[in-house]
Amino acid sequence: MTNTNETIFALSTVLGKSGVAVIRISGNYALKALNHFHIKKEIKPRFATLVDLYDDSSQLIDNGIIIYFPAPNSFTGEDVIELQVHGSKAVIKIILEELSKIFVMARPGEFSLRAFLNGKFDLTQIEGIADLIDAETKMQAKQAIKQISGELERLYSNWRQRLITIQSKIEAYIDFPEDIWAEKSELEKINNEVQSLIQLIQEH
């Protein structure tokens, strides 16, 4: 069960040797990381700031970039801190160990879940993000981008509205069969609308 009151953290890049590793923190107390790593510089929202990171015994861990995204204008809708450090396994391990002293390690997909719960994305967009991460072809990537942009949600909303309209016409026919809805032409219109919608869905 997700506790959205907890401040969470996770490695956002693949663990291994690389030039840069990205670690993200999200939650009401994300800014506590600044004090924990003894960061004295002023951290302006949405600005990349070069800082030194120290452990709780004041030993230098690494220097890197920190970016602060204040709520609600972040991926999760919460306060988010992004740390960009050297992609050394040793450095990453130390930083994650330090963060575990004050925060909770995020479960798989928890950042996206919080974004969904906070209304930053709808379900189709969240699925699109997962699909884009897993995409191996250009076509798969394009389809995922459509989901993330909200294009599919708008399409599904249009289908839903058409279904509601069709349903209301059918209910009107059932309630008032002796009126205009009983005319053959009106029933044919309803049937044509149903068939048209079915075709659109099948072709999608």
mmCIF file of C-alpha atoms in Angstrom:
data_model
loop_
_atom_site.group_PDB
_atom_site.id
_atom_site.type_symbol
_atom_site.label_atom_id
_atom_site.label_comp_id
_atom_site.label_asym_id
_atom_site.label_seq_id
_atom_site.Cartn_x
_atom_site.Cartn_y
_atom_site.Cartn_z
ATOM 1 C CA MET A 1 0.000 0.000 0.000
ATOM 2 C CA THR A 2 1.432 3.362 -1.014
ATOM 3 C CA ASN A 3 1.817 5.985 1.704
ATOM 4 C CA THR A 4 1.915 9.303 -0.135
ATOM 5 C CA ASN A 5 2.945 11.077 3.065
ATOM 6 C CA GLU A 6 6.349 9.435 2.817
ATOM 7 C CA THR A 7 9.157 11.118 0.918
ATOM 8 C CA ILE A 8 10.598 8.627 -1.545
ATOM 9 C CA PHE A 9 13.772 8.316 -3.602
ATOM 10 C CA ALA A 10 15.132 6.091 -6.345
ATOM 11 C CA LEU A 11 17.881 5.755 -8.892
ATOM 12 C CA SER A 12 16.324 6.846 -12.200
ATOM 13 C CA THR A 13 19.123 5.638 -14.457
ATOM 14 C CA VAL A 14 20.509 2.149 -14.928
ATOM 15 C CA LEU A 15 22.936 1.043 -12.234
ATOM 16 C CA GLY A 16 26.369 0.634 -13.795
ATOM 17 C CA LYS A 17 29.392 2.540 -14.995
ATOM 18 C CA SER A 18 28.365 5.732 -16.766
ATOM 19 C CA GLY A 19 29.222 9.398 -16.994
ATOM 20 C CA VAL A 20 26.122 10.506 -15.128
ATOM 21 C CA ALA A 21 23.622 8.903 -12.777
ATOM 22 C CA VAL A 22 20.293 10.509 -11.875
ATOM 23 C CA ILE A 23 18.657 10.076 -8.480
ATOM 24 C CA ARG A 24 15.211 11.533 -7.793
ATOM 25 C CA ILE A 25 13.498 12.411 -4.538
ATOM 26 C CA SER A 26 9.785 13.215 -4.232
ATOM 27 C CA GLY A 27 7.635 14.248 -1.302
ATOM 28 C CA ASN A 28 6.846 16.952 1.219
ATOM 29 C CA TYR A 29 10.267 16.683 2.850
ATOM 30 C CA ALA A 30 12.428 16.408 -0.279
ATOM 31 C CA LEU A 31 14.301 19.579 0.660
ATOM 32 C CA LYS A 32 15.662 17.814 3.756
ATOM 33 C CA ALA A 33 18.217 16.308 1.370
ATOM 34 C CA LEU A 34 19.922 19.713 1.151
ATOM 35 C CA ASN A 35 20.680 19.756 4.861
ATOM 36 C CA HIS A 36 21.581 16.084 4.959
ATOM 37 C CA PHE A 37 24.236 16.499 2.258
ATOM 38 C CA HIS A 38 25.442 19.775 3.830
ATOM 39 C CA ILE A 39 24.530 21.832 0.760
ATOM 40 C CA LYS A 40 25.023 25.498 1.603
ATOM 41 C CA LYS A 41 24.381 27.077 -1.789
ATOM 42 C CA GLU A 42 21.070 28.721 -2.598
ATOM 43 C CA ILE A 43 19.048 26.313 -4.728
ATOM 44 C CA LYS A 44 16.758 28.211 -7.078
ATOM 45 C CA PRO A 45 13.762 26.305 -8.439
ATOM 46 C CA ARG A 46 14.308 24.857 -11.925
ATOM 47 C CA PHE A 47 17.935 25.979 -12.087
ATOM 48 C CA ALA A 48 20.827 23.530 -12.328
ATOM 49 C CA THR A 49 23.245 24.201 -9.476
ATOM 50 C CA LEU A 50 26.676 22.621 -9.067
ATOM 51 C CA VAL A 51 27.129 21.430 -5.478
ATOM 52 C CA ASP A 52 29.366 19.290 -3.295
ATOM 53 C CA LEU A 53 27.674 16.398 -1.509
ATOM 54 C CA TYR A 54 28.894 15.338 1.942
ATOM 55 C CA ASP A 55 27.913 12.361 4.071
ATOM 56 C CA ASP A 56 26.726 12.674 7.664
ATOM 57 C CA SER A 57 30.343 12.635 8.855
ATOM 58 C CA SER A 58 31.140 15.595 6.566
ATOM 59 C CA GLN A 59 33.221 13.496 4.174
ATOM 60 C CA LEU A 60 32.959 14.557 0.533
ATOM 61 C CA ILE A 61 31.006 11.998 -1.512
ATOM 62 C CA ASP A 62 30.914 13.647 -4.920
ATOM 63 C CA ASN A 63 30.112 16.881 -6.700
ATOM 64 C CA GLY A 64 27.186 17.084 -9.039
ATOM 65 C CA ILE A 65 24.151 18.967 -10.264
ATOM 66 C CA ILE A 66 21.015 19.502 -8.211
ATOM 67 C CA ILE A 67 17.670 20.706 -9.599
ATOM 68 C CA TYR A 68 14.651 21.534 -7.460
ATOM 69 C CA PHE A 69 11.119 21.258 -8.884
ATOM 70 C CA PRO A 70 8.600 22.737 -6.398
ATOM 71 C CA ALA A 71 5.107 21.303 -6.099
ATOM 72 C CA PRO A 72 2.804 21.243 -7.941
ATOM 73 C CA ASN A 73 4.919 21.890 -11.036
ATOM 74 C CA SER A 74 6.829 18.628 -11.073
ATOM 75 C CA PHE A 75 6.382 15.158 -12.542
ATOM 76 C CA THR A 76 4.720 13.814 -9.405
ATOM 77 C CA GLY A 77 3.004 17.044 -8.381
ATOM 78 C CA GLU A 78 5.092 16.998 -5.194
ATOM 79 C CA ASP A 79 8.369 18.692 -4.302
ATOM 80 C CA VAL A 80 11.017 16.917 -6.370
ATOM 81 C CA ILE A 81 14.796 17.020 -6.061
ATOM 82 C CA GLU A 82 16.920 15.637 -8.891
ATOM 83 C CA LEU A 83 20.557 14.777 -8.244
ATOM 84 C CA GLN A 84 22.892 14.292 -11.199
ATOM 85 C CA VAL A 85 26.123 12.702 -9.985
ATOM 86 C CA HIS A 86 28.962 10.688 -11.480
ATOM 87 C CA GLY A 87 27.825 7.235 -12.558
ATOM 88 C CA SER A 88 30.179 5.337 -10.284
ATOM 89 C CA LYS A 89 28.674 2.297 -8.559
ATOM 90 C CA ALA A 90 30.455 3.301 -5.354
ATOM 91 C CA VAL A 91 29.161 6.885 -5.457
ATOM 92 C CA ILE A 92 25.625 5.750 -6.229
ATOM 93 C CA LYS A 93 25.690 3.214 -3.401
ATOM 94 C CA ILE A 94 26.872 5.794 -0.866
ATOM 95 C CA ILE A 95 24.263 8.371 -1.909
ATOM 96 C CA LEU A 96 21.428 5.824 -1.807
ATOM 97 C CA GLU A 97 22.569 4.676 1.632
ATOM 98 C CA GLU A 98 22.579 8.278 2.852
ATOM 99 C CA LEU A 99 19.107 8.921 1.447
ATOM 100 C CA SER A 100 17.769 5.756 3.103
ATOM 101 C CA LYS A 101 18.574 7.353 6.464
ATOM 102 C CA ILE A 102 15.958 10.074 5.953
ATOM 103 C CA PHE A 103 13.648 8.844 3.182
ATOM 104 C CA VAL A 104 12.006 5.648 1.899
ATOM 105 C CA MET A 105 13.148 3.781 -1.199
ATOM 106 C CA ALA A 106 10.447 4.052 -3.868
ATOM 107 C CA ARG A 107 8.685 0.922 -5.049
ATOM 108 C CA PRO A 108 8.679 0.196 -8.791
ATOM 109 C CA GLY A 109 6.346 2.651 -10.521
ATOM 110 C CA GLU A 110 5.695 4.705 -7.391
ATOM 111 C CA PHE A 111 6.745 8.016 -8.948
ATOM 112 C CA SER A 112 4.264 7.439 -11.784
ATOM 113 C CA LEU A 113 1.585 6.348 -9.311
ATOM 114 C CA ARG A 114 1.958 9.596 -7.394
ATOM 115 C CA ALA A 115 1.781 11.567 -10.638
ATOM 116 C CA PHE A 116 -1.501 9.781 -11.405
ATOM 117 C CA LEU A 117 -2.941 10.253 -7.902
ATOM 118 C CA ASN A 118 -2.050 13.950 -7.993
ATOM 119 C CA GLY A 119 -3.774 14.460 -11.342
ATOM 120 C CA LYS A 120 -0.617 15.109 -13.358
ATOM 121 C CA PHE A 121 -1.453 12.351 -15.830
ATOM 122 C CA ASP A 122 -4.458 10.185 -16.603
ATOM 123 C CA LEU A 123 -4.247 6.392 -16.812
ATOM 124 C CA THR A 124 -3.637 6.285 -20.576
ATOM 125 C CA GLN A 125 -0.753 8.747 -20.231
ATOM 126 C CA ILE A 126 0.828 6.717 -17.431
ATOM 127 C CA GLU A 127 0.529 3.603 -19.584
ATOM 128 C CA GLY A 128 2.091 5.589 -22.427
ATOM 129 C CA ILE A 129 5.127 6.416 -20.302
ATOM 130 C CA ALA A 130 5.609 2.721 -19.509
ATOM 131 C CA ASP A 131 5.165 1.831 -23.184
ATOM 132 C CA LEU A 132 7.687 4.465 -24.267
ATOM 133 C CA ILE A 133 10.269 3.101 -21.845
ATOM 134 C CA ASP A 134 9.722 -0.397 -23.253
ATOM 135 C CA ALA A 135 9.498 0.723 -26.905
ATOM 136 C CA GLU A 136 11.969 -0.991 -29.224
ATOM 137 C CA THR A 137 10.715 0.293 -32.574
ATOM 138 C CA LYS A 138 9.978 3.712 -34.014
ATOM 139 C CA MET A 139 6.296 2.818 -34.416
ATOM 140 C CA GLN A 140 6.008 1.726 -30.784
ATOM 141 C CA ALA A 141 7.623 4.969 -29.653
ATOM 142 C CA LYS A 142 5.238 7.060 -31.791
ATOM 143 C CA GLN A 143 2.210 5.252 -30.358
ATOM 144 C CA ALA A 144 3.467 5.774 -26.815
ATOM 145 C CA ILE A 145 4.015 9.494 -27.454
ATOM 146 C CA LYS A 146 0.392 9.759 -28.605
ATOM 147 C CA GLN A 147 -0.707 8.299 -25.293
ATOM 148 C CA ILE A 148 1.510 10.610 -23.266
ATOM 149 C CA SER A 149 0.294 13.680 -25.166
ATOM 150 C CA GLY A 150 -3.305 12.825 -24.271
ATOM 151 C CA GLU A 151 -4.332 12.105 -27.861
ATOM 152 C CA LEU A 152 -5.744 8.677 -26.986
ATOM 153 C CA GLU A 153 -7.634 10.038 -23.987
ATOM 154 C CA ARG A 154 -9.309 12.624 -26.230
ATOM 155 C CA LEU A 155 -10.173 9.877 -28.718
ATOM 156 C CA TYR A 156 -11.634 7.638 -26.007
ATOM 157 C CA SER A 157 -13.610 10.563 -24.589
ATOM 158 C CA ASN A 158 -15.085 11.178 -28.035
ATOM 159 C CA TRP A 159 -16.109 7.526 -28.316
ATOM 160 C CA ARG A 160 -17.628 7.655 -24.847
ATOM 161 C CA GLN A 161 -19.662 10.753 -25.698
ATOM 162 C CA ARG A 162 -20.954 9.108 -28.867
ATOM 163 C CA LEU A 163 -21.950 6.012 -26.884
ATOM 164 C CA ILE A 164 -23.814 8.179 -24.372
ATOM 165 C CA THR A 165 -25.670 9.910 -27.212
ATOM 166 C CA ILE A 166 -26.601 6.561 -28.775
ATOM 167 C CA GLN A 167 -27.708 5.222 -25.394
ATOM 168 C CA SER A 168 -29.946 8.244 -24.776
ATOM 169 C CA LYS A 169 -31.618 7.767 -28.167
ATOM 170 C CA ILE A 170 -32.241 4.073 -27.484
ATOM 171 C CA GLU A 171 -33.691 4.884 -24.058
ATOM 172 C CA ALA A 172 -35.948 7.513 -25.643
ATOM 173 C CA TYR A 173 -37.198 4.905 -28.106
ATOM 174 C CA ILE A 174 -37.903 2.440 -25.280
ATOM 175 C CA ASP A 175 -39.746 5.069 -23.205
ATOM 176 C CA PHE A 176 -41.701 6.623 -26.089
ATOM 177 C CA PRO A 177 -41.996 3.992 -28.834
ATOM 178 C CA GLU A 178 -45.126 5.603 -30.275
ATOM 179 C CA ASP A 179 -43.350 8.899 -30.955
ATOM 180 C CA ILE A 180 -40.908 9.887 -33.680
ATOM 181 C CA TRP A 181 -38.318 7.382 -32.386
ATOM 182 C CA ALA A 182 -40.518 4.572 -33.713
ATOM 183 C CA GLU A 183 -40.080 5.767 -37.256
ATOM 184 C CA LYS A 184 -37.941 3.439 -39.318
ATOM 185 C CA SER A 185 -35.669 6.248 -40.469
ATOM 186 C CA GLU A 186 -34.794 7.165 -36.886
ATOM 187 C CA LEU A 187 -34.020 3.565 -35.963
ATOM 188 C CA GLU A 188 -31.827 3.270 -39.033
ATOM 189 C CA LYS A 189 -29.936 6.394 -37.970
ATOM 190 C CA ILE A 190 -29.235 4.854 -34.574
ATOM 191 C CA ASN A 191 -28.077 1.618 -36.183
ATOM 192 C CA ASN A 192 -25.815 3.520 -38.577
ATOM 193 C CA GLU A 193 -24.278 5.445 -35.682
ATOM 194 C CA VAL A 194 -23.611 2.179 -33.837
ATOM 195 C CA GLN A 195 -22.034 0.547 -36.889
ATOM 196 C CA SER A 196 -19.910 3.631 -37.575
ATOM 197 C CA LEU A 197 -18.578 3.635 -34.023
ATOM 198 C CA ILE A 198 -17.864 -0.100 -34.125
ATOM 199 C CA GLN A 199 -15.890 0.376 -37.326
ATOM 200 C CA LEU A 200 -13.845 3.216 -35.820
ATOM 201 C CA ILE A 201 -12.970 1.106 -32.788
ATOM 202 C CA GLN A 202 -12.056 -1.934 -34.884
ATOM 203 C CA GLU A 203 -9.818 0.150 -37.149
ATOM 204 C CA HIS A 204 -8.002 1.734 -34.210
#
